[in-house]
Short mmCIF file of C-alpha atoms in Angstrom, two decimals:
data_model
loop_
_atom_site.label_atom_id
_atom_site.label_comp_id
_atom_site.label_asym_id
_atom_site.label_seq_id
_atom_site.Cartn_x
_atom_site.Cartn_y
_atom_site.Cartn_z
CA MET C 1 -0.83 21.00 -8.40
CA ASP C 2 -3.72 23.35 -9.09
CA CYS C 3 -7.53 23.33 -9.25
CA LEU C 4 -7.68 22.16 -12.87
CA VAL C 5 -5.67 19.01 -12.17
CA CYS C 6 -8.60 17.65 -10.16
CA HIS C 7 -11.56 19.38 -11.79
CA GLU C 8 -11.08 19.77 -15.56
CA GLN C 9 -12.73 17.08 -17.70
CA THR C 10 -11.32 17.50 -21.23
CA GLY C 11 -8.24 15.40 -20.53
CA THR C 12 -6.10 17.90 -22.45
CA TYR C 13 -4.67 19.80 -19.50
CA LYS C 14 -1.06 18.59 -19.43
CA LYS C 15 1.90 19.72 -17.32
CA PHE C 16 5.42 19.97 -18.73
CA PRO C 17 7.79 17.47 -17.02
CA ALA C 18 10.37 19.29 -14.90
CA GLY C 19 8.32 22.44 -15.41
CA ALA C 20 7.68 23.18 -11.73
CA GLY C 21 4.06 22.06 -12.08
CA ASN C 22 3.21 24.47 -14.89
CA PRO C 23 1.84 23.90 -18.40
CA VAL C 24 3.74 25.46 -21.31
CA SER C 25 2.83 28.80 -22.85
CA GLU C 26 4.09 27.71 -26.28
CA PRO C 27 4.80 24.28 -27.87
CA LYS C 28 7.86 22.68 -26.27
CA VAL C 29 9.63 19.34 -26.71
CA PHE C 30 10.67 17.43 -23.58
CA SER C 31 14.08 15.84 -24.03
CA GLY C 32 13.24 12.88 -21.83
CA ASN C 33 10.55 11.38 -24.07
CA LYS C 34 10.84 13.58 -27.19
CA LYS C 35 7.17 14.46 -26.76
CA THR C 36 5.82 17.88 -27.68
CA TYR C 37 3.68 19.61 -25.05
CA TYR C 38 1.16 22.25 -26.12
CA PRO C 39 -0.49 25.15 -24.27
CA PRO C 40 -3.96 24.30 -22.92
CA ASP C 41 -7.10 25.52 -24.64
CA TRP C 42 -7.95 27.60 -21.59
CA ALA C 43 -11.56 28.33 -22.57
CA SER C 44 -12.59 24.69 -23.08
CA VAL C 45 -10.59 23.55 -20.05
CA ALA C 46 -12.20 26.13 -17.75
CA GLN C 47 -15.70 25.40 -19.06
CA SER C 48 -15.30 21.67 -18.40
CA VAL C 49 -14.77 22.03 -14.66
CA SER C 50 -16.77 19.48 -12.67
CA ARG C 51 -16.59 17.07 -9.71
CA PRO C 52 -13.34 15.04 -9.92
CA GLY C 53 -13.67 11.81 -11.85
CA ARG C 54 -11.66 8.60 -11.76
CA LYS C 55 -9.30 9.88 -14.45
CA ASN C 56 -8.51 13.06 -12.50
CA CYS C 57 -7.43 11.04 -9.45
CA GLY C 58 -5.80 8.25 -11.41
CA THR C 59 -3.61 10.52 -13.51
CA CYS C 60 -1.50 11.09 -10.41
CA HIS C 61 -2.26 8.18 -8.10
CA PHE C 62 -2.11 5.38 -10.68
CA TYR C 63 1.23 6.67 -12.01
CA GLY C 64 2.86 7.93 -8.79
CA GLY C 65 6.60 7.35 -8.49
CA GLY C 66 7.30 7.68 -12.20
CA GLY C 67 5.11 5.08 -13.87
CA ASP C 68 2.07 2.82 -13.88
CA GLY C 69 1.92 0.85 -10.61
CA VAL C 70 5.36 1.96 -9.42
CA LYS C 71 4.29 2.95 -5.91
CA HIS C 72 0.94 1.46 -4.94
CA GLY C 73 0.31 -2.18 -5.68
CA ASP C 74 -3.45 -1.59 -5.39
CA LEU C 75 -3.56 1.55 -7.57
CA ASP C 76 -2.71 1.39 -11.26
CA SER C 77 -4.28 1.99 -14.66
CA SER C 78 -6.27 -1.26 -14.45
CA LEU C 79 -8.63 0.63 -12.11
CA MET C 80 -9.48 3.20 -14.78
CA LYS C 81 -12.20 0.84 -16.09
CA PRO C 82 -12.06 -2.33 -13.96
CA ASN C 83 -14.56 -5.15 -13.77
CA LYS C 84 -15.99 -6.16 -10.41
CA ALA C 85 -13.70 -9.22 -10.28
CA LEU C 86 -10.83 -6.74 -9.84
CA ASP C 87 -12.68 -4.30 -7.56
CA VAL C 88 -16.23 -4.91 -6.38
CA HIS C 89 -16.81 -1.21 -5.72
CA MET C 90 -15.17 0.38 -8.77
CA GLY C 91 -16.13 -2.31 -11.31
CA THR C 92 -17.93 -0.78 -14.28
CA ASP C 93 -20.11 -3.92 -14.43
CA GLY C 94 -21.00 -3.46 -10.76
CA GLN C 95 -21.37 -0.42 -8.55
CA ASN C 96 -19.00 1.72 -10.65
CA PHE C 97 -17.85 3.96 -7.78
CA ASP C 98 -15.66 6.96 -8.50
CA CYS C 99 -12.88 7.76 -6.02
CA THR C 100 -14.92 10.57 -4.42
CA ARG C 101 -17.63 8.08 -3.44
CA CYS C 102 -15.42 6.98 -0.54
CA HIS C 103 -12.84 9.78 -0.33
CA SER C 104 -15.40 12.37 0.70
CA THR C 105 -14.24 15.93 1.38
CA ARG C 106 -15.02 19.02 3.42
CA LEU C 107 -13.38 22.25 2.31
CA HIS C 108 -10.92 20.17 0.26
CA LYS C 109 -9.85 18.12 3.27
CA ILE C 110 -9.86 14.66 1.74
CA ALA C 111 -10.88 11.75 3.96
CA GLY C 112 -8.27 9.03 4.24
CA ARG C 113 -5.11 11.06 3.73
CA ILE C 114 -2.52 9.32 5.88
CA TYR C 115 -0.70 12.47 6.95
CA SER C 116 -3.45 14.97 7.68
CA THR C 117 -6.67 12.96 7.92
CA PRO C 118 -5.95 9.40 9.14
CA ALA C 119 -8.58 6.83 8.30
CA SER C 120 -9.29 5.61 11.82
CA ILE C 121 -9.76 8.71 13.97
CA ASP C 122 -13.45 7.92 14.37
CA ARG C 123 -14.72 4.43 13.52
CA LYS C 124 -18.38 5.46 13.18
CA SER C 125 -20.73 4.17 10.50
CA LEU C 126 -23.07 6.35 8.47
CA ILE C 127 -25.91 4.69 10.35
CA GLU C 128 -24.57 6.19 13.60
CA ASP C 129 -23.65 9.58 12.10
CA ASP C 130 -24.47 10.42 8.50
CA ARG C 131 -21.90 13.24 8.53
CA THR C 132 -18.95 10.93 9.15
CA PRO C 133 -16.36 10.72 6.33
CA ARG C 134 -16.98 7.70 4.10
CA ILE C 135 -13.52 6.15 4.19
CA LEU C 136 -13.49 3.08 6.42
CA CYS C 137 -15.25 -0.08 5.27
CA GLU C 138 -17.49 0.04 8.36
CA SER C 139 -18.56 3.57 7.41
CA CYS C 140 -20.97 1.92 4.99
CA HIS C 141 -20.95 -1.74 6.02
CA THR C 142 -20.97 -1.23 9.83
CA ALA C 143 -18.92 -3.32 12.27
CA SER C 144 -21.17 -6.34 11.58
CA PRO C 145 -21.07 -6.55 7.78
CA HIS C 146 -21.83 -10.28 7.47
CA LYS C 147 -24.97 -12.30 8.08
CA SER C 148 -26.27 -12.51 11.63
CA HIS C 149 -24.19 -14.83 13.84
CA ALA C 150 -21.50 -15.20 11.13
CA LYS C 151 -18.10 -15.90 12.71
CA ALA C 152 -16.49 -13.27 10.46
CA ASN C 153 -18.33 -10.55 12.40
CA ASP C 154 -16.22 -11.47 15.46
CA HIS C 155 -13.08 -10.37 13.59
CA THR C 156 -13.92 -6.75 12.82
CA ASP C 157 -12.58 -5.40 16.12
CA LYS C 158 -9.08 -6.72 15.37
CA VAL C 159 -8.90 -7.48 11.63
CA ALA C 160 -9.45 -4.90 8.88
CA CYS C 161 -11.92 -5.90 6.18
CA GLN C 162 -9.17 -5.42 3.60
CA SER C 163 -7.10 -8.22 5.17
CA CYS C 164 -9.66 -10.79 4.04
CA HIS C 165 -11.10 -9.08 1.00
CA ILE C 166 -7.82 -8.22 -0.78
CA PRO C 167 -6.07 -11.62 -1.10
CA GLU C 168 -3.61 -10.24 -3.67
CA PHE C 169 -2.73 -6.86 -5.17
CA ALA C 170 -1.36 -5.99 -8.62
CA ARG C 171 -3.72 -8.62 -9.99
CA GLU C 172 -3.70 -7.30 -13.57
CA ASN C 173 -0.72 -4.96 -13.90
CA PRO C 174 2.67 -5.53 -12.22
CA THR C 175 3.93 -3.30 -9.42
CA LYS C 176 7.50 -2.41 -8.54
CA MET C 177 8.57 -4.36 -5.45
CA ARG C 178 12.28 -3.55 -5.27
CA TRP C 179 14.63 -0.77 -6.39
CA ASP C 180 18.39 -1.11 -5.89
CA TRP C 181 20.18 2.19 -6.52
CA SER C 182 23.59 0.69 -5.65
CA THR C 183 23.87 -0.94 -9.09
CA ALA C 184 23.16 2.26 -11.06
CA GLY C 185 25.80 3.82 -13.28
CA LYS C 186 26.81 0.85 -15.45
CA LYS C 187 27.33 1.47 -19.16
CA GLU C 188 28.07 -0.65 -22.22
CA ASP C 189 30.51 0.85 -24.73
CA GLY C 190 29.96 4.21 -23.06
CA LYS C 191 26.20 4.05 -23.66
CA LEU C 192 23.35 3.98 -21.16
CA ILE C 193 21.73 0.58 -20.52
CA VAL C 194 18.01 -0.17 -20.37
CA LYS C 195 16.83 -3.78 -19.89
CA LYS C 196 13.28 -5.11 -19.59
CA ASP C 197 11.89 -8.21 -17.88
CA GLU C 198 9.32 -10.77 -19.03
CA LEU C 199 6.53 -8.44 -17.88
CA GLY C 200 7.76 -5.71 -20.20
CA LYS C 201 8.94 -3.55 -17.31
CA VAL C 202 12.39 -1.99 -16.92
CA SER C 203 14.49 -4.36 -14.80
CA TYR C 204 17.73 -2.38 -15.09
CA SER C 205 18.70 1.08 -16.22
CA THR C 206 21.96 2.98 -15.92
CA LYS C 207 20.08 5.87 -14.35
CA LYS C 208 18.23 3.94 -11.66
CA GLY C 209 19.86 0.54 -11.08
CA ASP C 210 18.08 -2.81 -10.67
CA MET C 211 14.32 -3.05 -10.28
CA LYS C 212 12.02 -5.97 -9.59
CA TRP C 213 8.37 -6.11 -10.66
CA GLU C 214 5.72 -8.64 -9.61
CA LYS C 215 2.08 -9.49 -10.27
CA ARG C 216 -0.52 -11.09 -8.00
CA VAL C 217 1.41 -10.33 -4.81
CA LYS C 218 0.18 -11.43 -1.38
CA PRO C 219 0.27 -8.53 1.11
CA GLU C 220 2.21 -8.45 4.35
CA TYR C 221 0.24 -7.72 7.52
CA PHE C 222 0.83 -5.25 10.37
CA TRP C 223 -1.13 -3.61 13.19
CA TYR C 224 -2.30 -0.25 11.81
CA ASN C 225 -4.39 2.61 13.23
CA GLY C 226 -4.51 4.72 10.06
CA SER C 227 -1.22 6.63 10.44
CA ILE C 228 2.25 6.02 9.00
CA LYS C 229 5.56 6.88 10.69
CA HIS C 230 8.22 8.27 8.33
CA LEU C 231 11.99 8.56 8.59
CA THR C 232 13.70 11.85 7.69
CA VAL C 233 17.22 12.60 6.48
CA LYS C 234 17.97 14.10 9.89
CA ASP C 235 17.31 10.78 11.67
CA VAL C 236 20.27 8.58 12.63
CA ILE C 237 20.03 5.07 11.15
CA ASP C 238 21.56 1.70 11.97
CA PRO C 239 23.15 0.50 8.71
CA GLY C 240 23.45 -3.01 10.16
CA LYS C 241 19.67 -3.39 9.93
CA THR C 242 17.05 -2.80 7.28
CA VAL C 243 16.17 0.89 7.51
CA LYS C 244 12.40 1.40 7.71
CA ILE C 245 11.75 4.55 5.73
CA SER C 246 8.10 4.20 6.66
CA GLU C 247 6.21 1.87 8.97
CA PRO C 248 2.62 1.52 10.19
CA VAL C 249 1.61 3.00 13.54
CA GLY C 250 -0.43 0.71 15.77
CA ASN C 251 -0.42 -2.26 18.11
CA GLN C 252 -2.78 -4.94 19.37
CA ASP C 253 -3.65 -2.94 22.49
CA ASP C 254 -4.71 0.13 20.48
CA LYS C 255 -8.51 0.06 20.04
CA LYS C 256 -8.16 1.94 16.75
CA SER C 257 -5.66 -0.56 15.32
CA ARG C 258 -6.52 -3.46 13.05
CA ILE C 259 -4.43 -6.11 11.31
CA PHE C 260 -4.05 -4.53 7.89
CA PRO C 261 -2.53 -5.58 4.52
CA PHE C 262 0.46 -3.71 3.06
CA LYS C 263 2.73 -3.69 0.05
CA VAL C 264 6.30 -3.66 1.35
CA HIS C 265 8.73 -2.12 -1.13
CA THR C 266 12.41 -2.88 -0.54
CA GLY C 267 15.58 -1.39 -1.97
CA LYS C 268 19.04 0.00 -1.43
CA LEU C 269 19.71 3.69 -0.94
CA PRO C 270 22.88 5.74 -0.39
CA TYR C 271 23.67 6.95 3.12
CA ASP C 272 26.35 8.99 4.87
CA LYS C 273 28.76 6.52 6.49
CA VAL C 274 30.02 9.04 9.06
CA ASN C 275 26.84 10.90 10.00
CA LYS C 276 24.75 7.74 9.59
CA ASN C 277 21.76 9.23 7.87
CA LEU C 278 20.10 8.89 4.49
CA VAL C 279 21.04 11.53 1.94
CA ILE C 280 19.49 13.63 -0.82
CA PRO C 281 21.21 13.26 -4.20
CA HIS C 282 20.93 15.77 -7.03
CA LEU C 283 19.65 13.62 -9.92
CA PHE C 284 18.14 15.67 -12.73
CA PRO C 285 20.63 17.99 -14.53
CA LYS C 286 19.70 21.65 -14.68
CA GLY C 287 21.46 22.03 -18.01
CA LYS C 288 24.11 20.55 -20.30
CA ASP C 289 26.95 21.75 -18.05
CA ASP C 290 25.48 20.47 -14.78
CA LYS C 291 27.92 17.60 -14.17
CA ASP C 292 27.12 17.43 -10.46
CA ALA C 293 23.77 15.84 -11.31
CA TYR C 294 23.97 12.06 -11.04
CA TRP C 295 22.19 11.57 -14.36
CA LYS C 296 24.92 13.60 -16.02
CA GLY C 297 28.21 12.71 -14.35
CA TYR C 298 27.18 9.46 -12.60
CA ASN C 299 29.20 10.36 -9.53
CA TRP C 300 27.33 9.70 -6.28
CA GLU C 301 29.66 11.76 -4.08
CA LYS C 302 29.27 14.89 -6.22
CA ALA C 303 25.52 14.43 -6.62
CA ILE C 304 24.99 13.95 -2.87
CA ALA C 305 27.30 16.83 -1.92
CA TYR C 306 25.27 19.11 -4.17
CA GLY C 307 21.93 17.85 -2.84
CA MET C 308 22.85 18.09 0.82
CA GLU C 309 24.31 21.57 0.43
CA TYR C 310 21.15 22.65 -1.39
CA VAL C 311 18.99 21.66 1.60
CA GLY C 312 21.50 22.96 4.13
CA LEU C 313 22.50 19.65 5.72
CA PRO C 314 26.01 18.32 6.47
CA PHE C 315 27.67 15.63 4.35
CA SER C 316 30.90 13.83 5.28
CA GLY C 317 31.78 12.85 1.72
CA GLU C 318 31.76 9.13 2.54
CA ILE C 319 28.87 7.01 1.28
CA ASP C 320 27.68 3.44 1.17
CA PHE C 321 24.35 1.77 0.44
CA VAL C 322 21.90 0.40 2.98
CA GLU C 323 18.96 -1.99 2.75
CA THR C 324 15.61 -0.18 3.11
CA SER C 325 11.88 -0.89 3.28
CA TYR C 326 8.84 1.25 2.63
CA VAL C 327 5.16 0.41 3.21
CA PHE C 328 2.00 1.20 1.26
CA PRO C 329 -1.45 0.42 2.76
CA THR C 330 -3.47 -1.88 0.51
CA THR C 331 -7.10 -0.83 0.43
CA HIS C 332 -8.22 -1.02 -3.21
CA MET C 333 -8.86 -4.03 -5.47
CA GLU C 334 -11.37 -5.64 -3.11
CA ALA C 335 -12.18 -9.09 -4.49
CA PRO C 336 -15.69 -10.61 -4.76
CA ARG C 337 -16.83 -12.71 -1.78
CA GLU C 338 -15.99 -16.00 -3.51
CA SER C 339 -12.33 -14.95 -3.82
CA VAL C 340 -11.62 -13.75 -0.28
CA VAL C 341 -8.86 -15.11 1.93
CA ASN C 342 -9.68 -18.58 3.24
CA CYS C 343 -9.77 -19.03 7.04
CA SER C 344 -7.07 -21.71 6.88
CA GLU C 345 -4.62 -19.27 5.25
CA CYS C 346 -4.29 -17.49 8.61
CA HIS C 347 -5.34 -20.18 11.09
CA THR C 348 -2.54 -22.62 10.35
CA LYS C 349 0.69 -23.61 12.06
CA GLU C 350 3.01 -23.34 9.04
CA ASN C 351 3.49 -20.38 6.68
CA GLY C 352 0.24 -18.68 7.64
CA LEU C 353 -0.43 -15.16 6.41
CA LEU C 354 -0.15 -13.81 9.96
CA SER C 355 2.91 -15.83 10.97
CA LYS C 356 4.97 -12.64 11.51
CA LEU C 357 2.49 -11.22 14.04
CA SER C 358 3.01 -12.42 17.58
CA GLY C 359 1.98 -11.60 21.14
CA PHE C 360 -1.57 -12.94 20.88
CA TYR C 361 -3.27 -16.32 20.67
CA MET C 362 -4.73 -17.44 17.34
CA PRO C 363 -6.67 -20.71 17.12
CA GLY C 364 -5.16 -23.13 14.63
CA ARG C 365 -1.83 -21.30 14.63
CA ASP C 366 -0.83 -21.27 18.29
CA SER C 367 -0.95 -24.02 20.87
CA SER C 368 -0.23 -24.53 24.57
CA SER C 369 0.36 -27.92 26.18
CA GLY C 370 -1.54 -26.80 29.27
CA ILE C 371 -4.53 -25.52 27.32
CA ASN C 372 -4.47 -28.62 25.10
CA THR C 373 -4.49 -30.89 28.19
CA ILE C 374 -7.42 -29.00 29.70
CA GLY C 375 -9.26 -29.11 26.37
CA TRP C 376 -8.83 -32.86 25.96
CA ALA C 377 -9.82 -33.38 29.60
CA VAL C 378 -13.04 -31.44 29.03
CA ILE C 379 -13.76 -33.51 25.91
CA LEU C 380 -13.16 -36.82 27.74
CA LEU C 381 -15.23 -35.75 30.74
CA SER C 382 -18.01 -34.67 28.41
CA LEU C 383 -17.83 -38.01 26.62
CA CYS C 384 -17.95 -39.87 29.94
CA GLY C 385 -20.93 -37.80 30.97
CA VAL C 386 -22.76 -38.65 27.74
CA VAL C 387 -22.04 -42.38 28.15
CA ILE C 388 -23.13 -42.41 31.82
CA HIS C 389 -26.26 -40.48 30.94
CA ALA C 390 -27.06 -42.91 28.11
CA PHE C 391 -26.66 -45.98 30.34
CA GLY C 392 -28.73 -44.29 33.01
CA ARG C 393 -31.55 -43.68 30.56
CA ILE C 394 -31.41 -47.27 29.36
CA PHE C 395 -31.45 -48.62 32.94
CA THR C 396 -34.31 -46.45 34.14
CA HIS C 397 -36.27 -47.11 30.94
CA GLY C 398 -36.13 -50.88 31.61
CA ARG C 399 -37.30 -50.52 35.24
CA LYS C 400 -40.28 -48.47 34.19
CA GLU C 401 -41.42 -51.21 31.82
CA GLU C 402 -41.17 -53.83 34.64
CA ASP C 403 -43.23 -51.65 36.97
#
């Protein structure tokens, strides 16, 4: 990535796939899509440099992972020119925010980056400090964003605004929810297979295995303080459980943590059965004779042996596939106020949105026989008090008339 990726505005600055992040110096055809890539018009590209626009950011972030909506369920090409029903901030018929309106920067340190600049280091609003990065909802809306005395204001210390205001993600374009590499490698009559689903997305390919796409997906919810914990290939895994490649950092006792919505991507990945760690396969062939690459010889053992040797890590030669999960914070596609999550979707005993979160009391979801008994006792005593008071008033009223 270079300066022009974010700052040029002609839309003609293209990188060559598998070109180590460089544009071509002469016209060149990419074998993967048969598309011809041309050298940039350096003069017009350089003269167009400006503040990054939505297209600059979206070119990478809408298509991360190899396609539109592959990675982030709340970031896809539908946000290039959305209406406010899809995103109240970015809607072109509303406030029409560009990405930099919230992802403010200082010396190219971008607010909200999970790894280097977590979102929740300082939960100040711009009213308290107008130099604070504009990345949290309360940065602009404060910790009391609703009308005075509104019950929703009592939630902001434990529940992220996104949890209520993003009822579903991938509302216009589908997002990839599952990727099973264990089924890759199948061919028909010696030819590669590519199948598509009813959404027009690839559901199976010889190169990548089975994939599942979905639209209008309800998030899953976790405690989150703005940072993500990631697994590495050096970490020992338990193949008997789902391996969490990434997971949110936070808990209910952490003052910086809030209940936050996530896309949870699942899949199956190869792992070393002896060393019990995930592995790095060599996928893309370097040339016609590179048969160690999986997308050439379709041999996992050879591809993984090559990849692990390349990064200097041991490999036993024995592989299997393990169930995995990966999380993506959901913070775009905020719905209008009339479409937010209803209170009863969380505060309910059966199949509530927060049913997987435990360790705290939630009205409507949790109950205690002792607390219920005390509650009913208070109600009955109150009722008795009202009745006694009413009779007392009636009795004393009659005596006054006689006097």
